[in-house]
Tab-separated table of C-alpha atoms in Angstrom:
chain	number	residue	atom	x	y	z
B	158	MET	CA	0.000	0.000	0.000
B	159	PHE	CA	2.803	2.445	0.848
B	160	LEU	CA	5.356	1.509	-1.802
B	161	PRO	CA	3.820	3.787	-4.488
B	162	ILE	CA	4.111	6.812	-2.142
B	163	PRO	CA	7.713	6.790	-0.871
B	164	HIS	CA	7.704	10.577	-0.388
B	165	LEU	CA	4.834	10.529	2.118
B	166	GLN	CA	5.606	12.908	4.984
B	167	THR	CA	2.486	12.738	7.198
B	168	LEU	CA	0.608	9.611	8.258
B	169	ASP	CA	-2.387	9.571	10.613
B	170	LEU	CA	-3.770	6.133	11.476
B	171	SER	CA	-5.535	7.072	14.687
B	172	GLU	CA	-8.463	4.968	15.925
B	173	SER	CA	-7.440	2.199	13.536
B	174	GLU	CA	-7.135	-0.593	16.132
B	175	ILE	CA	-3.630	-1.294	14.844
B	176	LYS	CA	-1.747	-3.477	17.324
B	177	SER	CA	1.821	-3.155	16.044
B	178	LEU	CA	4.081	-0.743	14.179
B	179	ASP	CA	6.129	-3.533	12.614
B	180	PHE	CA	4.463	-3.122	9.203
B	181	LEU	CA	6.394	0.143	8.847
B	182	MET	CA	9.648	-1.793	8.487
B	183	LEU	CA	8.585	-2.823	4.993
B	184	ALA	CA	6.802	0.376	3.981
B	185	ASN	CA	9.908	2.250	2.734
B	186	LEU	CA	8.657	5.532	4.221
B	187	THR	CA	12.064	7.151	4.409
B	188	ALA	CA	10.588	10.653	4.048
B	189	LEU	CA	7.938	10.257	6.773
B	190	ARG	CA	8.191	13.079	9.313
B	191	TYR	CA	4.908	12.940	11.243
B	192	LEU	CA	3.298	9.718	12.514
B	193	LYS	CA	0.090	9.660	14.548
B	194	LEU	CA	-1.446	6.488	15.961
B	195	THR	CA	-3.523	7.696	18.881
B	196	ASP	CA	-6.455	5.738	20.339
B	197	SER	CA	-5.333	2.465	18.818
B	198	ASP	CA	-4.482	-0.929	20.323
B	199	ILE	CA	-0.685	-0.742	20.611
B	200	SER	CA	0.686	-2.300	23.785
B	201	VAL	CA	4.284	-3.001	22.734
B	202	VAL	CA	6.522	-0.892	20.489
B	203	ASN	CA	9.521	-2.460	18.788
B	204	GLU	CA	12.057	0.376	18.727
B	205	THR	CA	13.750	-1.231	15.695
B	206	VAL	CA	10.904	0.245	13.624
B	207	PHE	CA	12.367	3.731	13.919
B	208	GLN	CA	15.538	2.697	12.121
B	209	TYR	CA	13.320	2.407	9.031
B	210	LEU	CA	11.902	5.924	9.532
B	211	PRO	CA	15.075	8.041	9.293
B	212	SER	CA	13.205	11.340	8.771
B	213	LEU	CA	10.703	10.953	11.619
B	214	THR	CA	10.579	14.087	13.800
B	215	HIS	CA	7.114	13.829	15.431
B	216	LEU	CA	5.439	10.757	16.947
B	217	ASP	CA	2.058	10.677	18.690
B	218	LEU	CA	0.988	7.451	20.427
B	219	ARG	CA	-1.384	8.805	23.044
B	220	ASN	CA	-4.207	6.655	24.438
B	221	ASN	CA	-2.756	3.250	23.674
B	222	PRO	CA	-2.840	0.324	26.167
B	223	PHE	CA	0.894	0.141	26.874
B	224	THR	CA	2.514	-2.776	28.654
B	225	CYS	CA	4.890	-1.697	31.413
B	226	GLU	CA	7.231	-4.666	31.289
B	227	CYS	CA	10.575	-5.484	29.687
B	228	LEU	CA	8.769	-5.900	26.377
B	229	ASN	CA	8.881	-2.103	26.117
B	230	ALA	CA	12.322	-1.530	27.638
B	231	GLY	CA	13.899	-0.757	24.277
B	232	PHE	CA	11.134	1.689	23.343
B	233	ILE	CA	11.381	3.451	26.702
B	234	GLN	CA	15.128	3.868	26.291
B	235	TRP	CA	14.624	5.146	22.748
B	236	VAL	CA	12.065	7.747	23.860
B	237	LYS	CA	14.419	9.021	26.536
B	238	SER	CA	17.611	9.032	24.499
B	239	ASN	CA	16.777	9.841	20.882
B	240	LYS	CA	17.461	13.457	19.943
B	241	GLN	CA	15.606	13.602	16.619
B	242	THR	CA	12.020	12.521	17.228
B	243	GLN	CA	9.680	14.389	19.558
B	244	VAL	CA	7.252	11.955	21.198
B	245	PHE	CA	4.147	13.950	22.102
B	246	ASN	CA	3.278	13.779	25.813
B	247	ALA	CA	5.318	10.609	26.268
B	248	HIS	CA	5.596	11.340	29.991
B	249	GLN	CA	1.799	10.918	30.223
B	250	TYR	CA	1.598	7.505	28.541
B	251	GLU	CA	-0.109	5.274	31.099
B	252	CYS	CA	0.328	1.561	31.699
B	253	SER	CA	-2.621	-0.739	31.043
B	254	PHE	CA	-0.736	-3.973	31.679
B	255	PRO	CA	0.070	-5.723	33.920
B	256	VAL	CA	-2.810	-5.028	36.258
B	257	SER	CA	-0.423	-4.287	39.129
B	258	LYS	CA	1.001	-1.322	37.179
B	259	ARG	CA	-2.231	-0.014	35.727
B	260	GLY	CA	-2.429	3.754	36.081
B	261	THR	CA	1.333	4.237	36.456
B	262	PHE	CA	3.392	5.886	33.722
B	263	LEU	CA	5.312	4.054	31.025
B	264	LEU	CA	8.436	6.194	31.332
B	265	ASP	CA	8.571	5.509	35.082
B	266	PHE	CA	9.177	1.812	34.445
B	267	ASP	CA	12.679	0.890	35.630
B	268	VAL	CA	14.338	-0.713	32.606
B	269	LYS	CA	17.477	-1.460	34.647
B	270	THR	CA	15.723	-4.467	36.153
B	271	CYS	CA	15.460	-5.920	32.656
B	272	TRP	CA	19.240	-5.994	32.342
B	273	GLU	CA	19.869	-7.152	35.880
B	274	ASP	CA	17.753	-10.311	35.677
B	275	GLY	CA	18.574	-11.054	32.056
B	276	SER	CA	15.079	-10.356	30.835
B	277	PHE	CA	15.611	-7.805	28.096
B	278	LEU	CA	13.209	-8.876	25.435
B	279	TYR	CA	14.808	-8.858	22.023
B	280	PHE	CA	13.559	-12.414	21.454
B	281	ILE	CA	9.966	-11.413	20.918
B	282	SER	CA	10.155	-7.725	20.128
B	283	SER	CA	12.356	-8.027	17.037
B	284	SER	CA	9.620	-9.422	14.853
B	285	CYS	CA	11.040	-7.743	11.759
B	286	LEU	CA	13.073	-10.906	11.180
B	287	LEU	CA	9.888	-12.934	10.909
B	288	PHE	CA	8.681	-10.559	8.204
B	289	TRP	CA	12.048	-10.849	6.458
B	290	ALA	CA	11.908	-14.643	6.561
B	291	PHE	CA	8.320	-14.696	5.350
B	292	LEU	CA	9.203	-12.507	2.376
B	293	TYR	CA	12.493	-14.240	1.672
B	294	ASP	CA	12.917	-14.894	-2.037
B	295	ASN	CA	11.758	-18.486	-2.593
B	296	ARG	CA	13.493	-18.683	-5.924
B	297	LYS	CA	16.779	-17.790	-4.259
B	298	ARG	CA	16.275	-20.468	-1.623
B	299	LYS	CA	15.600	-23.047	-4.325
B	300	THR	CA	18.709	-22.117	-6.281
B	301	MET	CA	20.909	-22.080	-3.175
B	302	ASN	CA	22.765	-25.287	-2.442
B	303	PRO	CA	20.802	-26.584	0.559
B	304	HIS	CA	23.834	-28.541	1.683
B	305	GLN	CA	26.390	-25.770	1.453
B	306	PHE	CA	26.869	-26.172	5.220
B	307	ASP	CA	25.908	-28.913	7.622
B	308	ALA	CA	25.132	-26.406	10.358
B	309	PHE	CA	25.086	-22.691	11.038
B	310	VAL	CA	26.442	-21.953	14.530
B	311	SER	CA	24.629	-19.099	16.261
B	312	TYR	CA	26.677	-17.814	19.194
B	313	ASN	CA	27.595	-14.650	21.068
B	314	VAL	CA	31.014	-13.099	20.525
B	315	HIS	CA	31.810	-13.570	24.230
B	316	ASP	CA	31.520	-17.336	23.697
B	317	GLU	CA	33.671	-17.367	20.574
B	318	ASP	CA	36.660	-18.821	22.421
B	319	TRP	CA	34.619	-21.879	23.433
B	320	VAL	CA	33.346	-22.339	19.884
B	321	TYR	CA	36.864	-22.258	18.403
B	322	ARG	CA	38.561	-24.135	21.242
B	323	GLU	CA	35.983	-26.840	22.017
B	324	MET	CA	33.447	-27.131	19.208
B	325	LEU	CA	35.407	-26.701	15.978
B	326	PRO	CA	38.183	-29.233	16.702
B	327	VAL	CA	35.566	-31.926	17.330
B	328	LEU	CA	32.776	-31.155	14.869
B	329	GLU	CA	34.965	-30.029	11.960
B	330	GLY	CA	38.265	-31.689	12.834
B	331	GLN	CA	37.197	-35.103	14.131
B	332	GLN	CA	33.668	-35.582	12.802
B	333	GLY	CA	34.129	-33.734	9.507
B	334	TRP	CA	31.076	-31.463	9.575
B	335	ARG	CA	31.104	-28.228	7.566
B	336	LEU	CA	30.065	-25.405	9.897
B	337	CYS	CA	29.050	-21.858	9.028
B	338	LEU	CA	30.435	-19.213	11.432
B	339	HIS	CA	29.486	-15.571	11.064
B	340	HIS	CA	32.992	-14.217	11.704
B	341	ARG	CA	34.472	-16.581	9.135
B	342	ASP	CA	31.803	-17.283	6.516
B	343	PHE	CA	29.514	-14.246	6.263
B	344	GLN	CA	29.923	-12.391	2.966
B	345	PRO	CA	31.561	-8.967	3.461
B	346	GLY	CA	29.492	-6.019	2.315
B	347	LYS	CA	26.172	-7.910	2.373
B	348	PRO	CA	23.511	-6.690	4.855
B	349	ILE	CA	23.848	-8.688	8.046
B	350	ILE	CA	20.186	-9.757	8.053
B	351	GLU	CA	20.610	-11.181	4.553
B	352	ASN	CA	23.779	-12.965	5.685
B	353	ILE	CA	21.852	-14.509	8.590
B	354	THR	CA	19.035	-15.610	6.287
B	355	ASP	CA	21.417	-17.160	3.774
B	356	ALA	CA	23.364	-18.933	6.528
B	357	ILE	CA	20.293	-20.464	8.156
B	358	TYR	CA	18.546	-21.523	4.958
B	359	GLY	CA	21.837	-22.578	3.391
B	360	SER	CA	22.600	-24.970	6.266
B	361	LYS	CA	20.933	-28.251	7.091
B	362	LYS	CA	20.738	-27.307	10.784
B	363	THR	CA	21.214	-24.372	13.124
B	364	ILE	CA	23.092	-24.877	16.392
B	365	CYS	CA	22.293	-22.222	18.992
B	366	VAL	CA	25.025	-21.939	21.637
B	367	ILE	CA	22.996	-20.435	24.479
B	368	SER	CA	24.467	-18.508	27.411
B	369	GLN	CA	23.525	-15.448	29.442
B	370	ASN	CA	25.461	-13.374	26.909
B	371	TYR	CA	23.476	-14.990	24.113
B	372	LEU	CA	20.169	-14.105	25.759
B	373	GLN	CA	21.093	-10.425	25.940
B	374	SER	CA	22.400	-10.149	22.381
B	375	GLU	CA	20.232	-8.418	19.775
B	376	TRP	CA	21.782	-10.248	16.819
B	377	CYS	CA	21.628	-13.648	18.506
B	378	SER	CA	17.933	-13.052	19.116
B	379	ARG	CA	17.491	-12.345	15.420
B	380	GLU	CA	19.268	-15.583	14.515
B	381	ILE	CA	17.156	-17.783	16.791
B	382	GLN	CA	13.993	-16.061	15.575
B	383	MET	CA	14.922	-16.834	11.994
B	384	ALA	CA	15.832	-20.431	12.865
B	385	SER	CA	12.553	-20.807	14.787
B	386	PHE	CA	10.614	-19.471	11.830
B	387	ARG	CA	12.264	-22.019	9.561
B	388	LEU	CA	11.528	-24.769	12.100
B	389	PHE	CA	7.815	-23.998	12.162
B	390	ASP	CA	7.628	-23.114	8.467
B	391	GLU	CA	9.250	-26.277	7.142
B	392	GLN	CA	8.223	-28.600	10.013
B	393	LYS	CA	11.656	-30.213	9.862
B	394	ASP	CA	14.218	-30.999	12.546
B	395	VAL	CA	16.539	-28.086	11.786
B	396	LEU	CA	17.271	-26.614	15.244
B	397	ILE	CA	19.714	-27.805	17.924
B	398	LEU	CA	19.752	-26.044	21.308
B	399	LEU	CA	23.091	-26.275	23.114
B	400	PHE	CA	23.209	-24.697	26.578
B	401	LEU	CA	26.730	-23.553	27.349
B	402	GLU	CA	25.898	-22.834	30.996
B	403	GLU	CA	23.186	-23.590	33.501
B	404	ILE	CA	20.394	-21.041	33.158
B	405	PRO	CA	17.624	-21.189	35.782
B	406	ALA	CA	14.145	-21.610	34.347
B	407	HIS	CA	12.962	-18.299	35.814
B	408	HIS	CA	15.670	-16.515	33.790
B	409	LEU	CA	14.110	-17.925	30.648
B	410	SER	CA	10.620	-16.736	31.570
B	411	PRO	CA	10.875	-13.369	29.779
B	412	TYR	CA	12.185	-15.062	26.637
B	413	TYR	CA	8.900	-16.524	25.480
B	414	ARG	CA	10.298	-17.973	22.265
B	415	MET	CA	13.261	-19.599	24.000
B	416	ARG	CA	11.197	-21.040	26.838
B	417	LYS	CA	8.665	-22.435	24.396
B	418	LEU	CA	11.416	-24.156	22.428
B	419	VAL	CA	12.990	-25.621	25.569
B	420	LYS	CA	9.635	-26.972	26.717
B	421	LYS	CA	8.825	-28.591	23.391
B	422	ARG	CA	12.231	-29.718	22.182
B	423	THR	CA	15.120	-31.712	23.528
B	424	TYR	CA	18.412	-29.949	24.047
B	425	LEU	CA	22.045	-30.448	25.075
B	426	SER	CA	23.791	-29.144	28.182
B	427	TRP	CA	27.564	-28.591	28.230
B	428	PRO	CA	27.787	-28.311	32.076
B	429	GLN	CA	26.093	-31.693	32.410
B	430	ALA	CA	28.738	-33.163	30.083
B	431	ALA	CA	31.724	-32.005	32.150
B	432	GLN	CA	32.632	-35.530	33.178
B	433	HIS	CA	31.805	-37.142	29.837
B	434	PRO	CA	32.586	-34.716	26.993
B	435	ALA	CA	32.952	-37.543	24.481
B	436	VAL	CA	29.346	-38.572	25.075
B	437	PHE	CA	28.263	-34.960	24.659
B	438	TRP	CA	29.897	-34.666	21.240
B	439	GLN	CA	28.433	-38.009	20.217
B	440	ASN	CA	25.001	-36.617	21.041
B	441	VAL	CA	25.724	-33.518	18.962
B	442	GLN	CA	26.774	-35.805	16.109
B	443	ARG	CA	23.519	-37.735	16.420
B	444	ALA	CA	21.560	-34.483	16.339
B	445	LEU	CA	23.343	-33.420	13.155
B	446	GLN	CA	22.713	-36.820	11.582
B	447	THR	CA	18.955	-36.827	12.167
B	448	GLY	CA	16.845	-36.381	9.078
B	449	ASP	CA	13.827	-34.205	8.401
B	450	SER	CA	11.460	-35.773	10.914
B	451	GLU	CA	9.861	-33.577	13.550
B	452	ASN	CA	10.619	-35.801	16.542
B	453	THR	CA	14.109	-35.996	18.024
B	454	ASP	CA	13.592	-38.002	21.177
B	455	GLN	CA	17.152	-39.322	21.169
B	456	LEU	CA	18.485	-36.206	22.851
B	457	THR	CA	17.445	-35.190	26.323
B	458	GLY	CA	18.144	-32.263	28.573
B	459	PRO	CA	19.005	-32.579	32.266
B	460	ALA	CA	16.325	-34.109	34.415
B	461	GLY	CA	13.832	-31.638	35.743
B	462	ARG	CA	14.727	-28.923	33.258
């Protein structure tokens, strides 16, 4: 709808019952200066949207049912720190959810608690990657060699030493798998989101090396979202969860996507393998060898997890 009018400067969608601003990521409204969405149904704002609105100077989101939880931590920080866009009466935006915070103000929510307990919510707020995956060029995917890599390894830079010291010597050196690593195999000059998409769809599997650092990384969240989308889209066993450290269940609570995956799928735990690393790597090998079936009951996480 918006592609024919790329020079649009003013957009008023008030009282439209719109629930999300994410559609603006694909609208190519680079000239948009004034955006009004008052009296709608927006509870969570993904601050990534504003990267796609480089000319935006005025934003009006009054009378929306905002959620005063870590879901909106990024938006709150953006409102307070951005120097280009004036957010009309942002200090008067009231919380509608949760009930315990109803009537308080959105900007009074303490976002520091989101960092302290590891609950900053990139995993469900960065839904632009789901749009990207949905619109990914099917012809390109068909022409890509689906077996270019055996697995794409999604990991945080802080865990890179473990990946190179522990994982690569076994999986590539001993077992002979071809792994895709972003620092080594991403194409220079290509947009990082496109590199992520190509890596995940160009690999038979995705291995997510999960740690506290991983949970708080924006780009890692994008990678697991894309891998999750492929998992549910293709209904194939394409995702391997590898926990690099023990993470209490309550720390996973804010990461809805991650917790849902852990509940429904088997996973591997490196701390549990401390005494028997050879068995651990055999289990990883078995996970990489499984075919396209949905069920992977051969791998199990620690009891009670």
